[in-house]
CSV table of C-alpha atoms in Angstrom, one decimal:
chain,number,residue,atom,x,y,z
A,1,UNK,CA,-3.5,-19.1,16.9
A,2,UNK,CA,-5.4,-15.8,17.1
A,3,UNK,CA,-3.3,-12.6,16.6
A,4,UNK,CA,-5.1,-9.0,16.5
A,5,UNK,CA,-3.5,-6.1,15.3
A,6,UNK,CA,-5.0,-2.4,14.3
A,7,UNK,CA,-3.7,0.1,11.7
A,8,UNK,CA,-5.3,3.4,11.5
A,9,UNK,CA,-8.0,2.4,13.4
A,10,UNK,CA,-9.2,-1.0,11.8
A,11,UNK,CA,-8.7,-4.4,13.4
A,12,UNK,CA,-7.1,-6.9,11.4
A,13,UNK,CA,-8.0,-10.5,13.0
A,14,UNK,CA,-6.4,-13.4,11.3
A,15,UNK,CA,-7.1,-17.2,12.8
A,16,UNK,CA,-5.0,-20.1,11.7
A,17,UNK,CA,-6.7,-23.0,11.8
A,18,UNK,CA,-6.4,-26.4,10.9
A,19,UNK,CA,-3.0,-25.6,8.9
A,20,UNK,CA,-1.2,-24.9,11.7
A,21,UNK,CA,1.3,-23.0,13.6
A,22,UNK,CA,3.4,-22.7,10.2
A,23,UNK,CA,0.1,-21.2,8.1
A,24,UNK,CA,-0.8,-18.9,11.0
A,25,UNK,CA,2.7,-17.4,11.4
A,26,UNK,CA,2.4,-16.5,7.2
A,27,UNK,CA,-0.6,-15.3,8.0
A,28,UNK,CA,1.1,-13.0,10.8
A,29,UNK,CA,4.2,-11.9,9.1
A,30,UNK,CA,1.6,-11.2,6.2
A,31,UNK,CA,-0.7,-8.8,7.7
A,32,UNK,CA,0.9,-7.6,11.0
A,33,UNK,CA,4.8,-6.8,10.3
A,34,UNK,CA,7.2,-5.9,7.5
A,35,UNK,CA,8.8,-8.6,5.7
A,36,UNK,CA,12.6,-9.3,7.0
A,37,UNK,CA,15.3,-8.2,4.6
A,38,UNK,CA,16.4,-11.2,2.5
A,39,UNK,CA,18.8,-13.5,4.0
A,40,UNK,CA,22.4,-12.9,2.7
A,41,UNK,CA,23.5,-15.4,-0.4
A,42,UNK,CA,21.8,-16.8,-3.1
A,43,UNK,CA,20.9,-15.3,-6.2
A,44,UNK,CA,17.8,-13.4,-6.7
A,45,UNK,CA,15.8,-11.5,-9.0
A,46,UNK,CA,14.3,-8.9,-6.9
A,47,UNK,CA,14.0,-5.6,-8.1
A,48,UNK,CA,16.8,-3.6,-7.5
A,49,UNK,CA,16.6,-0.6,-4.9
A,50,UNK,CA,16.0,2.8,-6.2
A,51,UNK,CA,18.8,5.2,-6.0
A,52,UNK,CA,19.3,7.3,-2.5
A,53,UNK,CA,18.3,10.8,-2.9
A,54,UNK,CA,15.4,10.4,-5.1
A,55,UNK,CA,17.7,10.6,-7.8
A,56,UNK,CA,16.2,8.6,-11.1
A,57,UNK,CA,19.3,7.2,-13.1
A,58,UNK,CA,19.1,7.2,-17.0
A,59,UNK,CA,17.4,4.6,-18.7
A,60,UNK,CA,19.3,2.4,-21.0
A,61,UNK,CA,18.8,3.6,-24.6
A,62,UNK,CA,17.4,0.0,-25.3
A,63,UNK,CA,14.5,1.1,-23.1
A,64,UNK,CA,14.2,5.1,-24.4
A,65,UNK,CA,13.7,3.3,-28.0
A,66,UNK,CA,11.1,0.9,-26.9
A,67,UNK,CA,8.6,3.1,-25.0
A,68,UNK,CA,9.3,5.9,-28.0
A,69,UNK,CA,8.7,2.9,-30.6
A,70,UNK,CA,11.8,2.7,-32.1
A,71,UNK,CA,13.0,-0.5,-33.5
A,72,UNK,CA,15.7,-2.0,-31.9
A,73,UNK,CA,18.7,-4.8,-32.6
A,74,UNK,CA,17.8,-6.8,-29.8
A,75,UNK,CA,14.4,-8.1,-29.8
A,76,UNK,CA,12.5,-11.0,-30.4
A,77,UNK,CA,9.5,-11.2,-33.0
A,78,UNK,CA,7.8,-13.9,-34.0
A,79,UNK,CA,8.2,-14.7,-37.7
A,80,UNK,CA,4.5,-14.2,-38.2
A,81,UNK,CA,3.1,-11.4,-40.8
A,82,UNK,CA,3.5,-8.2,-39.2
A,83,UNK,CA,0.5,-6.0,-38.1
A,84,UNK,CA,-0.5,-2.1,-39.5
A,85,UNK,CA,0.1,-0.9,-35.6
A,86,UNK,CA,2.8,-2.9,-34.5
A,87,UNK,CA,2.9,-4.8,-30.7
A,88,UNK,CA,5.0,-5.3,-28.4
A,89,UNK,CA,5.5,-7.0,-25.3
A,90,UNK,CA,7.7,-5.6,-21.7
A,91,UNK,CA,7.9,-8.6,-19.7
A,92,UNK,CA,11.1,-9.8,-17.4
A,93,UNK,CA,13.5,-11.7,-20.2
A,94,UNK,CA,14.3,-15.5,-19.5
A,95,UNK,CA,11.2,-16.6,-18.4
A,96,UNK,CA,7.6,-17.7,-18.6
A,97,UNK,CA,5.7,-15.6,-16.5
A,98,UNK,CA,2.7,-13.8,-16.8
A,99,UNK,CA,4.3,-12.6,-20.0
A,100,UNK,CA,3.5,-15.7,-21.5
A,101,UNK,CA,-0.3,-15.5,-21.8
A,102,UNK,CA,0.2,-12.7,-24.1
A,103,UNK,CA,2.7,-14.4,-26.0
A,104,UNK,CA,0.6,-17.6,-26.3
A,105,UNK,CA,-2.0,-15.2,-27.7
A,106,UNK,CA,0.2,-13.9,-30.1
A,107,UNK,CA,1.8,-17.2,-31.4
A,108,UNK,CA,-1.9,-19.1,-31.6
A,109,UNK,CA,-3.4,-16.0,-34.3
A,110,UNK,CA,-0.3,-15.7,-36.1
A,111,UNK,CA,0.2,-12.1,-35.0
A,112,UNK,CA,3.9,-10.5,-35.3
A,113,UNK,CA,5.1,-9.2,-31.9
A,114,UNK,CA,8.6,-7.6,-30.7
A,115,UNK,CA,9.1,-9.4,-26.9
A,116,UNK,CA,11.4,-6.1,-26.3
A,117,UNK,CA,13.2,-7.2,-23.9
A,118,UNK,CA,13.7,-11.0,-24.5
A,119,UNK,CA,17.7,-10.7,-25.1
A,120,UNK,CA,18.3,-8.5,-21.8
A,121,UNK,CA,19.2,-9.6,-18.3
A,122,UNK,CA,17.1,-8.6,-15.1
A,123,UNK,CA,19.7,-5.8,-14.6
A,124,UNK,CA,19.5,-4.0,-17.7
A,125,UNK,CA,15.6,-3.7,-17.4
A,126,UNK,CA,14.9,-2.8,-13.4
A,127,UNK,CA,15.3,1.0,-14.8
A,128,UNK,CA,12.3,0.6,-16.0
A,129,UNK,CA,11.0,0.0,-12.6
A,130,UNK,CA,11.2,3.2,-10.9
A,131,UNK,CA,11.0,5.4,-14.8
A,132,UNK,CA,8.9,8.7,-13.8
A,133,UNK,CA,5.8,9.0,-15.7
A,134,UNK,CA,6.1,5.4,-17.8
A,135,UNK,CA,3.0,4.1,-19.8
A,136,UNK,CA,2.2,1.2,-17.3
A,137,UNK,CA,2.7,0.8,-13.5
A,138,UNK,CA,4.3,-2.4,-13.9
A,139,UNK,CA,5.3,-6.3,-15.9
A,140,UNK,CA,3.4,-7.4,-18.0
A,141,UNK,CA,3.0,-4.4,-20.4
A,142,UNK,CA,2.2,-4.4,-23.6
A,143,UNK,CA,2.2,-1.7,-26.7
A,144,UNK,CA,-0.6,-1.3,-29.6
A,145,UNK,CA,1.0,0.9,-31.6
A,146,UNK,CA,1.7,4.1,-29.3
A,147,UNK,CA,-0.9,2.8,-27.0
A,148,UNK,CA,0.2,1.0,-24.2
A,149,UNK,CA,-1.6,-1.1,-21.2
A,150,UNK,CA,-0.8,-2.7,-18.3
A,151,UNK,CA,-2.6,-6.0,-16.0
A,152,UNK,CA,-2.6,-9.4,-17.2
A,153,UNK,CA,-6.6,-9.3,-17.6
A,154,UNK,CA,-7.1,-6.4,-18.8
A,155,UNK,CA,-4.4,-6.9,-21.3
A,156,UNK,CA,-5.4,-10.3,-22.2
A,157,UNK,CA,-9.4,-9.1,-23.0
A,158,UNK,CA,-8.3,-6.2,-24.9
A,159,UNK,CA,-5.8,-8.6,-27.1
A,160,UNK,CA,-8.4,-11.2,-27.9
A,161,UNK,CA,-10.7,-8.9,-29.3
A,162,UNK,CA,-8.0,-7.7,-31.7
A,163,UNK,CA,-5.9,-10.4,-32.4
A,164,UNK,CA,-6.7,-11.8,-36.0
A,165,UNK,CA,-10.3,-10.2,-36.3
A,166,UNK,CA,-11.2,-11.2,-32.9
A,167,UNK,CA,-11.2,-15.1,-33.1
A,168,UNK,CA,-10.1,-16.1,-29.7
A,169,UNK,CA,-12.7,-13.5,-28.1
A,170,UNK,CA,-16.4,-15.4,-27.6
A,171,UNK,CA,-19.2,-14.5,-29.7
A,172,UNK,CA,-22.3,-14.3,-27.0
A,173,UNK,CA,-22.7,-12.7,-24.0
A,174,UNK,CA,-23.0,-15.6,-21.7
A,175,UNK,CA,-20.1,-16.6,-23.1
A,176,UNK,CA,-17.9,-13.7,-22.6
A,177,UNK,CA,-19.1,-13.6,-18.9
A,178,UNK,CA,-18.3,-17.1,-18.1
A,179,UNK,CA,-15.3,-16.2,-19.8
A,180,UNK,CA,-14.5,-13.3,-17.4
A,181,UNK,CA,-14.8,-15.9,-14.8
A,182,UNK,CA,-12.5,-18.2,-15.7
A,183,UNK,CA,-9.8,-15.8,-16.3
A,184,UNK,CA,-10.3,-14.4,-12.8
A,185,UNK,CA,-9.8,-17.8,-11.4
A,186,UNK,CA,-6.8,-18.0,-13.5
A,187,UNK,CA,-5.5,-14.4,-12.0
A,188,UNK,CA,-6.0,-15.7,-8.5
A,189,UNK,CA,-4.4,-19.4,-9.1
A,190,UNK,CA,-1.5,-17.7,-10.2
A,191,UNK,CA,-0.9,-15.3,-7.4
A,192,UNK,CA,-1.9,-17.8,-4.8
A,193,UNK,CA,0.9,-19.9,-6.0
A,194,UNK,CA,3.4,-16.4,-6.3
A,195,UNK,CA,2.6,-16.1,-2.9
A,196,UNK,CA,3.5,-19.9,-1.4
A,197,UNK,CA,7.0,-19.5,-3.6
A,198,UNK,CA,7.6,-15.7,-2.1
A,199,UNK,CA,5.9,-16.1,1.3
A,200,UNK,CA,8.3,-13.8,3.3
A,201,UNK,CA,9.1,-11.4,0.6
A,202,UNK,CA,6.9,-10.8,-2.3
A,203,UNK,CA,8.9,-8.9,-4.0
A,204,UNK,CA,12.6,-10.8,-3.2
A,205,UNK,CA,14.1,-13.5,-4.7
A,206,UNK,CA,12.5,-17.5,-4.4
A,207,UNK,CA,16.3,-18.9,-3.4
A,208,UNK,CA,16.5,-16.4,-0.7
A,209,UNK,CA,14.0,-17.9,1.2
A,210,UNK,CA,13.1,-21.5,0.1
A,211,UNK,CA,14.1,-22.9,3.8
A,212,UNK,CA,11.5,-20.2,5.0
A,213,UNK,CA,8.7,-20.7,2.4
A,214,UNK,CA,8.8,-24.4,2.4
A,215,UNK,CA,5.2,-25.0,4.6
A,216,UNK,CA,3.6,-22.5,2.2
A,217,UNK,CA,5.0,-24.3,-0.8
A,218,UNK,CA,3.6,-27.6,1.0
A,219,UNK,CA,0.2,-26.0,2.1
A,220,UNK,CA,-0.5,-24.8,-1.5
A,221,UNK,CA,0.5,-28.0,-3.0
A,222,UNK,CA,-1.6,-29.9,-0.8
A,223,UNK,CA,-5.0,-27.7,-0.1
A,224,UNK,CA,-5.4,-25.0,-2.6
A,225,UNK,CA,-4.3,-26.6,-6.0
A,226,UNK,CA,-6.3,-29.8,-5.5
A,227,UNK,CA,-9.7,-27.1,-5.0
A,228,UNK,CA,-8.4,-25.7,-8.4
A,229,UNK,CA,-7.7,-28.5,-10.5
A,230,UNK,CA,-11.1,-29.8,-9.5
A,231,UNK,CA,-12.7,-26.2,-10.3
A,232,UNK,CA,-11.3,-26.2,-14.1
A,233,UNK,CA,-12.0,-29.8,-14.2
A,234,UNK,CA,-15.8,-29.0,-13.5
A,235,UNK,CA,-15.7,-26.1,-15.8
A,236,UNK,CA,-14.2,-27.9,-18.8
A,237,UNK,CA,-16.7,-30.8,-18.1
A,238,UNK,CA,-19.4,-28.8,-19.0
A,239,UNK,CA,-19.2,-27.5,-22.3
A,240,UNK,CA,-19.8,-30.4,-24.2
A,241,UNK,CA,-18.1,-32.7,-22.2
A,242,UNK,CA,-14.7,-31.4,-22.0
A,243,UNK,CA,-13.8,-32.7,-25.4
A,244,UNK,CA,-12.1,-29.8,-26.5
A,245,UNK,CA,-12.4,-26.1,-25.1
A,246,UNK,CA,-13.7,-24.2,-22.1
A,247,UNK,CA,-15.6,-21.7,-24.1
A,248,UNK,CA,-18.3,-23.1,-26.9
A,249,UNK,CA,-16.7,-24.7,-29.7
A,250,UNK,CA,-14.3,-23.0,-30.8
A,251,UNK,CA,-10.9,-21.6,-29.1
A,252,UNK,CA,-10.4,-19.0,-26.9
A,253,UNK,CA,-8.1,-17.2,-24.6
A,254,UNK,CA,-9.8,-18.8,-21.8
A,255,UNK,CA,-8.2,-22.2,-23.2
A,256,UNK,CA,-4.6,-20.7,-24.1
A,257,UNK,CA,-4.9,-18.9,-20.3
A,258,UNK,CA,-5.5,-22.5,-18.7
A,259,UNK,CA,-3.4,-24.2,-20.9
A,260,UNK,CA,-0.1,-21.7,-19.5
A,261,UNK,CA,-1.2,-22.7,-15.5
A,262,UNK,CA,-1.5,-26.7,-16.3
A,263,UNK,CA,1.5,-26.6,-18.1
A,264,UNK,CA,3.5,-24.7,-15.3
A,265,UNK,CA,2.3,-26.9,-12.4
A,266,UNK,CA,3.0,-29.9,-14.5
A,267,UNK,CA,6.8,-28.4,-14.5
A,268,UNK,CA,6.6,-27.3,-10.8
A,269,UNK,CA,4.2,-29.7,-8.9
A,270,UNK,CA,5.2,-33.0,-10.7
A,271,UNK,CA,3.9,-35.4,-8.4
A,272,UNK,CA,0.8,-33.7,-7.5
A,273,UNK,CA,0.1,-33.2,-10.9
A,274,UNK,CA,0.7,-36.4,-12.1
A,275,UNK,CA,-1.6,-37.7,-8.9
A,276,UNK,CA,-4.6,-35.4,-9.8
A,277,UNK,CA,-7.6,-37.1,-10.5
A,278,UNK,CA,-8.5,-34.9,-13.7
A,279,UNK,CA,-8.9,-36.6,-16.6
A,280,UNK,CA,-10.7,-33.7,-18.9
A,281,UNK,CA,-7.3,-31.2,-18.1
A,282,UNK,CA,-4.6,-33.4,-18.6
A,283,UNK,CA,-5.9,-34.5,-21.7
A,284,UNK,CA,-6.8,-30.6,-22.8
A,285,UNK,CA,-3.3,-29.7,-22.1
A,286,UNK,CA,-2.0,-32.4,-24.0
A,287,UNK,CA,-4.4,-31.0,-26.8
A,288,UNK,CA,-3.6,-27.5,-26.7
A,289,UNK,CA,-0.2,-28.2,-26.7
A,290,UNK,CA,-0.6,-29.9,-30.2
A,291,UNK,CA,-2.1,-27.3,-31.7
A,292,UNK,CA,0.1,-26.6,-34.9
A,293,UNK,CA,0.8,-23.1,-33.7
A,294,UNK,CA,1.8,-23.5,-30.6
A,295,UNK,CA,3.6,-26.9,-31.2
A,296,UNK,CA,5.7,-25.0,-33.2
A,297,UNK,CA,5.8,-22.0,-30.9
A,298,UNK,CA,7.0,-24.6,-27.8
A,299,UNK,CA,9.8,-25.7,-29.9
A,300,UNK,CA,11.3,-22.7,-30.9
A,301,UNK,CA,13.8,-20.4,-29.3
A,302,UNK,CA,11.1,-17.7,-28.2
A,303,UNK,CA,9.5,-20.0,-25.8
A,304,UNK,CA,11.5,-19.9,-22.5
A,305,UNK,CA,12.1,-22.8,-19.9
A,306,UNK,CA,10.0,-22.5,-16.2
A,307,UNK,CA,12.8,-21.0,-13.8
A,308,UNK,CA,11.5,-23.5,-10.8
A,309,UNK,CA,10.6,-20.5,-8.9
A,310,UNK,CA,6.5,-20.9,-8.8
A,311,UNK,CA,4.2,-22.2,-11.3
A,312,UNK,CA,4.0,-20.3,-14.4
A,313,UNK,CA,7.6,-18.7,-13.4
């Protein structure tokens, strides 16, 4: 299948190949049309619409005394000592996420944290969504004090250089660069895998099309996760063996980053995890997950269960 399409003037070619007529119709509804409207039924977390009119509704006082850093009643901090500056985490409450890598970060230094939003529901926080002239564009967002920042990479680098003296940031160069890569592959694991689970609407809910994204589901399970449990196999392999981290020898965000994706595909993609020839990650997971910090992190109410909606969600 061969579909050509221009917009403003540039042609957009996209060729399914050896997936199939299923692959190349994503591939079509991807780059050459609007998504459908979600099918009626089912719950969903999408974002909710913004008002007609351009009309910007209040925000919730909840969220006024979070972005002005005021304490609030409804939080949840870790029990760690607390920090001169203060953080504090805006991530969707109830689940995993991409909020997780910071908090994973937090919980392995020992660094007190308010995850501001962890007692809400979906509803209370979409305000925040469409907020004129908020510190971040968008979830995961994170606050230093009165500085805020938002993207999961660029939050994650800036936190391990902070966090407890800097201990989970690596010490040389080469190190630091490698360590840029693996967090990149990281970034794109996890939206390839957003993508298979949302496949006709990125920004709707899973249950509203899981007849529809079903082949995408399949195709990601079956092509692109094998190609990345090999890659992080490889990578792990070659500092010292894969006997303990992916950075030197001591641990960084790298491993707490990896550790996050392995342990949502082994909640997600049971089988194919459990199938995967990869020795090295399976036992790193098992060994980052017995870390004291986060064994006791994974066992406590601030740790929140995989919704079943895409690994890492």
């Amino acid at each position: 299948m061969k579909v050509t399409s221009s917009r403003e003037g540039v042609a957009v070619v996209v060729t399914a190949l050896a997936s199939g007529a299923a692959l190349g119709a994503f591939l079509a509804s991807r780059y050459l049309r609007t998504a459908p409207a979600p099918a009626a039924g089912g719950r969903s977390r999408s974002r909710s619409p913004p008002p007609p009119g351009g009309h910007q509704p209040p925000l919730p006082d909840f969220v006024e005394a979070a972005l002005h850093n005021s304490p609030t009643s409804s939080s949840s901090s870790s029990s760690s000592s607390s920090t001169d500056e203060g953080w504090r985490l805006f991530y969707w409450p109830g689940m995993p996420g991409r909020g997780e890598f910071m908090r994973l970060l937090f919980e392995a230094t020992g660094t007190a944290y308010e995850d501001v939003f962890a007692e809400k529901t979906w509803r209370e926080v979409a305000p925040l969504n469409y907020a004129p002239g908020k510190p971040f564009f968008a979830f995961p967002a994170i606050a230093h004090g009165d500085f805020f920042l938002s993207q999961t990479p660029v939050i994650i680098r800036y936190m391990a250089k902070r966090l407890s003296g800097g201990e989970l940031y690596p010490r040389h160069e080469r190190d630091r660069y490698q360590a840029e890569m693996l967090l990149a592959g990281v970034v794109d694991l996890v939206a390839e895998g957003h993508d298979a689970w949302h496949a006709i609407d990125k920004n709707g809910g899973y249950l509203q099309q899981k007849e529809e994204t079903e082949p995408f589901v399949q195709y990601y399970k079956t092509k692109r996760l094998p190609k990345w449990l090999a890659f992080f196999e490889a990578a792990l392999q070659r500092n010292y063996d894969g006997r303990a981290f992916f950075i030197g020898q001591e641990l960084s965000y790298v491993d707490l980053c990896v550790f996050h994706v392995l342990d949502g595909i082994a909640f997600q993609c049971p089988e194919e995890w459990a199938a995967s020839q990869v020795p090295l990650l399976k036992a790193f997971h098992e060994r980052i997950a017995s870390l004291p910090a986060i064994a006791r992190y994974l066992k406590s109410d601030r740790r929140f269960p995989f919704s079943g909606t895409g690994p890492i969600f």
